PDB file of C-alpha atoms in Angstrom:
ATOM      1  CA  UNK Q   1    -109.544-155.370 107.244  1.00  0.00           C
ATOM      2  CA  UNK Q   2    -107.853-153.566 104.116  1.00  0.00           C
ATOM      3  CA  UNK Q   3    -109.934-150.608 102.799  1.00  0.00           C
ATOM      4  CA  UNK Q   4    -109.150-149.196  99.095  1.00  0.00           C
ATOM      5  CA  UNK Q   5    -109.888-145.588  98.130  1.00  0.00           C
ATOM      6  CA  UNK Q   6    -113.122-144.658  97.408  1.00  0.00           C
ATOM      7  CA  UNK Q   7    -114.661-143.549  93.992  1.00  0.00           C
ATOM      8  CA  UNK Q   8    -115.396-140.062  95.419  1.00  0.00           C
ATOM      9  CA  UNK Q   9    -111.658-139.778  96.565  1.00  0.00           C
ATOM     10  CA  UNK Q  10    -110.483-140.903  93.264  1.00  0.00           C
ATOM     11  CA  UNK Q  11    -112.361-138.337  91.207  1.00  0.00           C
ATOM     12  CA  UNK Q  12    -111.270-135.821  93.157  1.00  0.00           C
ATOM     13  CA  UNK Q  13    -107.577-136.317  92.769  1.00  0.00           C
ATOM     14  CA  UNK Q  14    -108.248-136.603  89.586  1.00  0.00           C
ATOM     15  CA  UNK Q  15    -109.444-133.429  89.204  1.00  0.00           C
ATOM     16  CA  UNK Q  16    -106.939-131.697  91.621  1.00  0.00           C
ATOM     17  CA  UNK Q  17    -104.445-133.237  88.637  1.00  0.00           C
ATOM     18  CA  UNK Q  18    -106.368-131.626  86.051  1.00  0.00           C
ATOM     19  CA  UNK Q  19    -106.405-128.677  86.976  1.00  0.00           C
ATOM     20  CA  UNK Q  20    -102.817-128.154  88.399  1.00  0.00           C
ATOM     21  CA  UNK Q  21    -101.849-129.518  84.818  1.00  0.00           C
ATOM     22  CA  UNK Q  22    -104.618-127.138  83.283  1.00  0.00           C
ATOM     23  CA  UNK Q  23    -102.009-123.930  84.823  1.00  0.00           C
ATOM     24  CA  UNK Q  24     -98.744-125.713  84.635  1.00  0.00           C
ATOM     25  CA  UNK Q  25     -99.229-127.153  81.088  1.00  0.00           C
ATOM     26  CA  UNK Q  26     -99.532-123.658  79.197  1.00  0.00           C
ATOM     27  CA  UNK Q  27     -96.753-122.043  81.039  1.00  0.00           C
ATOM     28  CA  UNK Q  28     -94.335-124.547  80.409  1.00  0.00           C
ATOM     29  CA  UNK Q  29     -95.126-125.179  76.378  1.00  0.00           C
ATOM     30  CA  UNK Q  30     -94.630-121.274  76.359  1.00  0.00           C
ATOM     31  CA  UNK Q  31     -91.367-121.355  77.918  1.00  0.00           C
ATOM     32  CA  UNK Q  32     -89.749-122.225  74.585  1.00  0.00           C
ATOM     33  CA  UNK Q  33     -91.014-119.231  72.838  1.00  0.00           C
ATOM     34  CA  UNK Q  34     -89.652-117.075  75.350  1.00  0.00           C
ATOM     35  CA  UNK Q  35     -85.981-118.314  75.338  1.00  0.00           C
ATOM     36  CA  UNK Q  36     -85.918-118.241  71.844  1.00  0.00           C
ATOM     37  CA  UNK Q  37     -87.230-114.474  72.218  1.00  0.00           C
ATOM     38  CA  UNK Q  38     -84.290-113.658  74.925  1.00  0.00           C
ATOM     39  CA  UNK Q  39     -81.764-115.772  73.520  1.00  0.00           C
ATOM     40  CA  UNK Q  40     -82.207-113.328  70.269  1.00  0.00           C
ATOM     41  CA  UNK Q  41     -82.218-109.927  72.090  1.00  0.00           C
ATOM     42  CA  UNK Q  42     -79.430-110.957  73.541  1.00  0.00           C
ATOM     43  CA  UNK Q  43     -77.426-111.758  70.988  1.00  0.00           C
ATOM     44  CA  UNK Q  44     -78.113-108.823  69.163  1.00  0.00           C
ATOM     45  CA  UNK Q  45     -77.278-106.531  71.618  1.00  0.00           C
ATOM     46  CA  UNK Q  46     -74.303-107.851  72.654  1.00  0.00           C
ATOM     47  CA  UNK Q  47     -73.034-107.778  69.129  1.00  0.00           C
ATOM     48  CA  UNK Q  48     -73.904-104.035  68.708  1.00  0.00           C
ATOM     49  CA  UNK Q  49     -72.574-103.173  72.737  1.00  0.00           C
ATOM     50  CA  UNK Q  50     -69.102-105.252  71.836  1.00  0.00           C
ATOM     51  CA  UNK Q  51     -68.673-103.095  68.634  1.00  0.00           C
ATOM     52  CA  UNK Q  52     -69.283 -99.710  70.750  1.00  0.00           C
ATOM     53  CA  UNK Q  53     -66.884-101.050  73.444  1.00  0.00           C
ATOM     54  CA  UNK Q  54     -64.214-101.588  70.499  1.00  0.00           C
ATOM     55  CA  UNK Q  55     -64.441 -98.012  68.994  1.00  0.00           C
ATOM     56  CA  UNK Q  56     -63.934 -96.434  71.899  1.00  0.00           C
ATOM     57  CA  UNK Q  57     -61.009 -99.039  73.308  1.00  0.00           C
ATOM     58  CA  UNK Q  58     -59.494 -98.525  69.923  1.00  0.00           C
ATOM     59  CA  UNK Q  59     -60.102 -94.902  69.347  1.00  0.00           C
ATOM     60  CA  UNK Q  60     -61.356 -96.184  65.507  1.00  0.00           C
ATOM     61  CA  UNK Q  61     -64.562 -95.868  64.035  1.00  0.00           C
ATOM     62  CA  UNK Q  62     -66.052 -99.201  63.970  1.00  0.00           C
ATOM     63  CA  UNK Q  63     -69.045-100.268  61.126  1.00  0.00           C
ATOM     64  CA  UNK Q  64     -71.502-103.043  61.812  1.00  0.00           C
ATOM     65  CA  UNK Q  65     -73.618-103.939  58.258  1.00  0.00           C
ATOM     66  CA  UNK Q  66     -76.073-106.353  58.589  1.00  0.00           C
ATOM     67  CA  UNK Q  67     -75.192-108.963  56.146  1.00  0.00           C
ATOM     68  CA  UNK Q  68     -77.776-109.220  53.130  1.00  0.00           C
ATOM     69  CA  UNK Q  69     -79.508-112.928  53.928  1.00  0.00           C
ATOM     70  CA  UNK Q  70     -79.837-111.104  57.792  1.00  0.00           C
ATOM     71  CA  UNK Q  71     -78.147-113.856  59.502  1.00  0.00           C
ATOM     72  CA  UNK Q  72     -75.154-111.924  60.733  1.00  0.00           C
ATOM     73  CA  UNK Q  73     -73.717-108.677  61.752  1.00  0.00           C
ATOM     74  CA  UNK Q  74     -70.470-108.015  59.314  1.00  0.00           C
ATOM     75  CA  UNK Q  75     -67.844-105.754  61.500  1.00  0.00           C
ATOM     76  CA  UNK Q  76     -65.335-103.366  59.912  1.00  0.00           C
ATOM     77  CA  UNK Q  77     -62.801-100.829  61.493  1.00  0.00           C
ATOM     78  CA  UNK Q  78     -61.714 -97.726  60.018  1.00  0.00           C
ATOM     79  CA  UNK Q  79     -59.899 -94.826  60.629  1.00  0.00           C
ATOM     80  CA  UNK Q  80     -61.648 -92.456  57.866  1.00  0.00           C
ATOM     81  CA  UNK Q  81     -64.743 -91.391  58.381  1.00  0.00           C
ATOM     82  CA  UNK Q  82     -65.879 -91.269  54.880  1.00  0.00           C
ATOM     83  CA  UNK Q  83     -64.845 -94.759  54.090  1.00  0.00           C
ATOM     84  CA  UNK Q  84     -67.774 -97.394  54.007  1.00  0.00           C
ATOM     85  CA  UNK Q  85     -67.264-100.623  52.683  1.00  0.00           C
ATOM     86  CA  UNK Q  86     -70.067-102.342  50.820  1.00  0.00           C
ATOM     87  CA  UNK Q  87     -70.711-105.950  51.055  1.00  0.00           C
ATOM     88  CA  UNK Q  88     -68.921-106.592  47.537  1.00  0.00           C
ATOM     89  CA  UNK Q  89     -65.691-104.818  49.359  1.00  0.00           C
ATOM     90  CA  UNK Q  90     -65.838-107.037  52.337  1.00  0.00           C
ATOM     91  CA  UNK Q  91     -62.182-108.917  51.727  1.00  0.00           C
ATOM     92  CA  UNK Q  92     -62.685-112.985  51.152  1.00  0.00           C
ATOM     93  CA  UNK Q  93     -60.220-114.028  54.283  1.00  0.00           C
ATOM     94  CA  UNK Q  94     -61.493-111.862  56.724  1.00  0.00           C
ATOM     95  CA  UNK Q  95     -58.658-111.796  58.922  1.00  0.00           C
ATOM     96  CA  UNK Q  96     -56.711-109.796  55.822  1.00  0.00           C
ATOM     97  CA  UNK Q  97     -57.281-105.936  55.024  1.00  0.00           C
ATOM     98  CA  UNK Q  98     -59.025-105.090  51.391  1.00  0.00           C
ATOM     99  CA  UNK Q  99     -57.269-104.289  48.606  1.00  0.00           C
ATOM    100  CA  UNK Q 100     -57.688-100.130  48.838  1.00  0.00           C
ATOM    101  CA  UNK Q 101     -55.849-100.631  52.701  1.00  0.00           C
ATOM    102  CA  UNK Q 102     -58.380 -97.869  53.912  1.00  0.00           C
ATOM    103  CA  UNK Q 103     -60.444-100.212  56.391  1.00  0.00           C
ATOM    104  CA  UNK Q 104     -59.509-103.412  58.281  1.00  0.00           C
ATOM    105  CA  UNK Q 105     -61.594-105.786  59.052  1.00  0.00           C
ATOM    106  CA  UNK Q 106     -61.245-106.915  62.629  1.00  0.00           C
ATOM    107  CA  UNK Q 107     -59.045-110.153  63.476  1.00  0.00           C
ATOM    108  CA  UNK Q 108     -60.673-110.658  66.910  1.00  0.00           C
ATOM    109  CA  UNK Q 109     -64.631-111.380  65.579  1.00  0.00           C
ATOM    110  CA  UNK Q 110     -66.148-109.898  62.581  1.00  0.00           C
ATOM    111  CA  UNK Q 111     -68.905-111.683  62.265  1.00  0.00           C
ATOM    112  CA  UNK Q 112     -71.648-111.902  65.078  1.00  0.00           C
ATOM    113  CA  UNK Q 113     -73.934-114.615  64.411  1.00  0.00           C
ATOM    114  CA  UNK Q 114     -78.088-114.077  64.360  1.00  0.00           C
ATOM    115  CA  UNK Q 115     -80.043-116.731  65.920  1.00  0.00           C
ATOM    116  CA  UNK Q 116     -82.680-118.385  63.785  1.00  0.00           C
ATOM    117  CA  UNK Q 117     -85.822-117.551  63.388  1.00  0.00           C
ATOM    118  CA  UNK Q 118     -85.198-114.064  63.707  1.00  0.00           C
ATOM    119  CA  UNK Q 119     -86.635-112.186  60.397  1.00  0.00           C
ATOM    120  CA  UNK Q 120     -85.609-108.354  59.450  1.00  0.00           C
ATOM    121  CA  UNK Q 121     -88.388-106.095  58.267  1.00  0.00           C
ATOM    122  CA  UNK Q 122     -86.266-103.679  55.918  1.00  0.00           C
ATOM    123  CA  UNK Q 123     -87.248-101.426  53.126  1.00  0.00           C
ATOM    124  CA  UNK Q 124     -87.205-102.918  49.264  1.00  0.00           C
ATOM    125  CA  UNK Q 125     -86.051 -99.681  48.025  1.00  0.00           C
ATOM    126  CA  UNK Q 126     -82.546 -99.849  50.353  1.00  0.00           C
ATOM    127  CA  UNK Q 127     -79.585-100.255  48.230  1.00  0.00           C
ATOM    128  CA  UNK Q 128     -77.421-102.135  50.865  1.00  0.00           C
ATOM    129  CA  UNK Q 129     -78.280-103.520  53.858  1.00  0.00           C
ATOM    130  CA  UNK Q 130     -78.673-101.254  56.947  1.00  0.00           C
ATOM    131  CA  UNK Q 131     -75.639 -99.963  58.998  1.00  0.00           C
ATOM    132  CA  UNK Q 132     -74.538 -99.039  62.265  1.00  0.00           C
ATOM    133  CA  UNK Q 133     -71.653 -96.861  62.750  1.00  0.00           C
ATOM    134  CA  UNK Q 134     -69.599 -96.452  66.313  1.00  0.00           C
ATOM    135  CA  UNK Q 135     -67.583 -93.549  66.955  1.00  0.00           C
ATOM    136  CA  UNK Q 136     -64.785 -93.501  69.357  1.00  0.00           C
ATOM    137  CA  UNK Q 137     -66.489 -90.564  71.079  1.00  0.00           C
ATOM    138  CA  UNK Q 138     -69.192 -93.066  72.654  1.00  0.00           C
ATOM    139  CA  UNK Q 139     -71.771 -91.896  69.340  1.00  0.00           C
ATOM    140  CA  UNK Q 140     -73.061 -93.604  66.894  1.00  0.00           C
ATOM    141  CA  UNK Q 141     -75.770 -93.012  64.071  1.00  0.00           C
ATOM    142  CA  UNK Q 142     -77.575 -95.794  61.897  1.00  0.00           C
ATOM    143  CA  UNK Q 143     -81.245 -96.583  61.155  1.00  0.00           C
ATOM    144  CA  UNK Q 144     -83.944 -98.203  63.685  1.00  0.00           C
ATOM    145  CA  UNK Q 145     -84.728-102.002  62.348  1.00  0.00           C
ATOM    146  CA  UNK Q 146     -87.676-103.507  62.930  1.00  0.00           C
ATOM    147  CA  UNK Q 147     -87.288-107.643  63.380  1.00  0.00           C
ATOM    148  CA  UNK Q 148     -89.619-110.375  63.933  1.00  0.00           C
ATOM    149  CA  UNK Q 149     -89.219-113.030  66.695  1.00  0.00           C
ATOM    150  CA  UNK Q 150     -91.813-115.596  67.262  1.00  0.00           C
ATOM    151  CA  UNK Q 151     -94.528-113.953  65.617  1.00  0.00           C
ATOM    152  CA  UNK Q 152     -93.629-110.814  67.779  1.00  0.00           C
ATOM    153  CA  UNK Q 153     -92.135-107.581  66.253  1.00  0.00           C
ATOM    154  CA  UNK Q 154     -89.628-105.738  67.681  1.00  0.00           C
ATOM    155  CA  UNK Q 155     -87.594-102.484  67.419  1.00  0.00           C
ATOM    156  CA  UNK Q 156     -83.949-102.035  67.516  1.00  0.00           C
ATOM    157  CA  UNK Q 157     -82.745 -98.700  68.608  1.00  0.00           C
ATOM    158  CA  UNK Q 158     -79.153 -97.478  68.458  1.00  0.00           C
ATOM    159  CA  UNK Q 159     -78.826 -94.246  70.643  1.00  0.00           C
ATOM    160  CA  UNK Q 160     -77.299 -91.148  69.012  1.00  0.00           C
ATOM    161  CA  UNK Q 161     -75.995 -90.141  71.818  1.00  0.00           C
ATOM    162  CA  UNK Q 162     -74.261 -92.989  73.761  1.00  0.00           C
ATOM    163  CA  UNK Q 163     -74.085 -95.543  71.385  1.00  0.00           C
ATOM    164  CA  UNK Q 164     -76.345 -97.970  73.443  1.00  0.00           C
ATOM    165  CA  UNK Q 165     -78.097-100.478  71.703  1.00  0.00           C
ATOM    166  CA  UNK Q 166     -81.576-101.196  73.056  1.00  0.00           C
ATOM    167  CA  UNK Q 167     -84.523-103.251  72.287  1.00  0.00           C
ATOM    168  CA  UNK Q 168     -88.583-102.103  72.474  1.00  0.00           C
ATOM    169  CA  UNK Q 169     -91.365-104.122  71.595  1.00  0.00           C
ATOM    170  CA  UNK Q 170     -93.830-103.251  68.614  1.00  0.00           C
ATOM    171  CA  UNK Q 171     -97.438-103.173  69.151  1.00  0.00           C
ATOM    172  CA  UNK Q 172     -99.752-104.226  66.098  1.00  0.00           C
TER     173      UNK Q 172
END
């Protein structure tokens, strides 16, 4: 004689599948948030750590602007300490140095890419966009941004002392 499952047994896999997809469910529709959230930090900071690394390999100061839409980091190399190049001075061919020869921008990659969906919080009354500067002592001075990453704010911190880059979370 062939016997079926019951309607008791039934329901209760049933609900064993509920719930299991009840925990699983959330967790896994989050995940995307969460490599988008990594996948920024980490581009950021490897941008800023590869520009430190570069000034003190190349014993030149080395200038990281954030461009003005906020998509990119723009990268210049100079040996004067007083030189800053604006975004207007930044040459066309990148590869080529400006016209006053006092900076160069750097062949090997001057432009570090920002991951969408990453928005900078920075002040109206700012004349140019912000700017990190990396001595080849290990230092390095330039502001503290605040950015916005899947509805989650977040502070980037360049240290003073040792040029590390690092990334803190904002509480509302």
């Amino acid at each position: 004689m062939k016997r079926g499952f019951t309607l008791i047994e039934m329901l209760v896999v049933l609900v064993i599948l509920v719930i299991l997809l009840g925990t699983v469910l959330p967790r896994v529709l989050r995940m995307p948030k969460r490599v988008q959230i990594e996948t920024a930090h980490t581009r950021i900071l490897s941008a800023l750590r590869d520009c430190a690394m570069q000034a003190v390999a190349s014993g030149r100061t080395v200038r990281v602007r954030l461009a003005p839409e906020g998509r990119s980091f723009l990268v210049t190399r100079s040996d004067l300490e007083e030189d800053v190049l604006s975004d207007s001075e930044l040459p066309e061919d990148r590869n080529r140095e400006p016209r006053d020869g006092s900076s160069l921008v750097l062949p090997n990659k001057p432009i570090y890419a920002i991951p969408k969906g990453v928005s900078w919080e920075l002040d109206d009354d700012e004349e140019q966009s912000p700017l990190f500067v990396f001595h080849p002592d290990g230092g390095a001075s330039g502001p503290d941004l605040v950015f916005v990453v899947v509805k989650r704010r977040f502070l980037l911190h360049v240290d003073r002392l040792t040029g590390r880059p690092d990334i803190l979370e904002v509480e509302d």
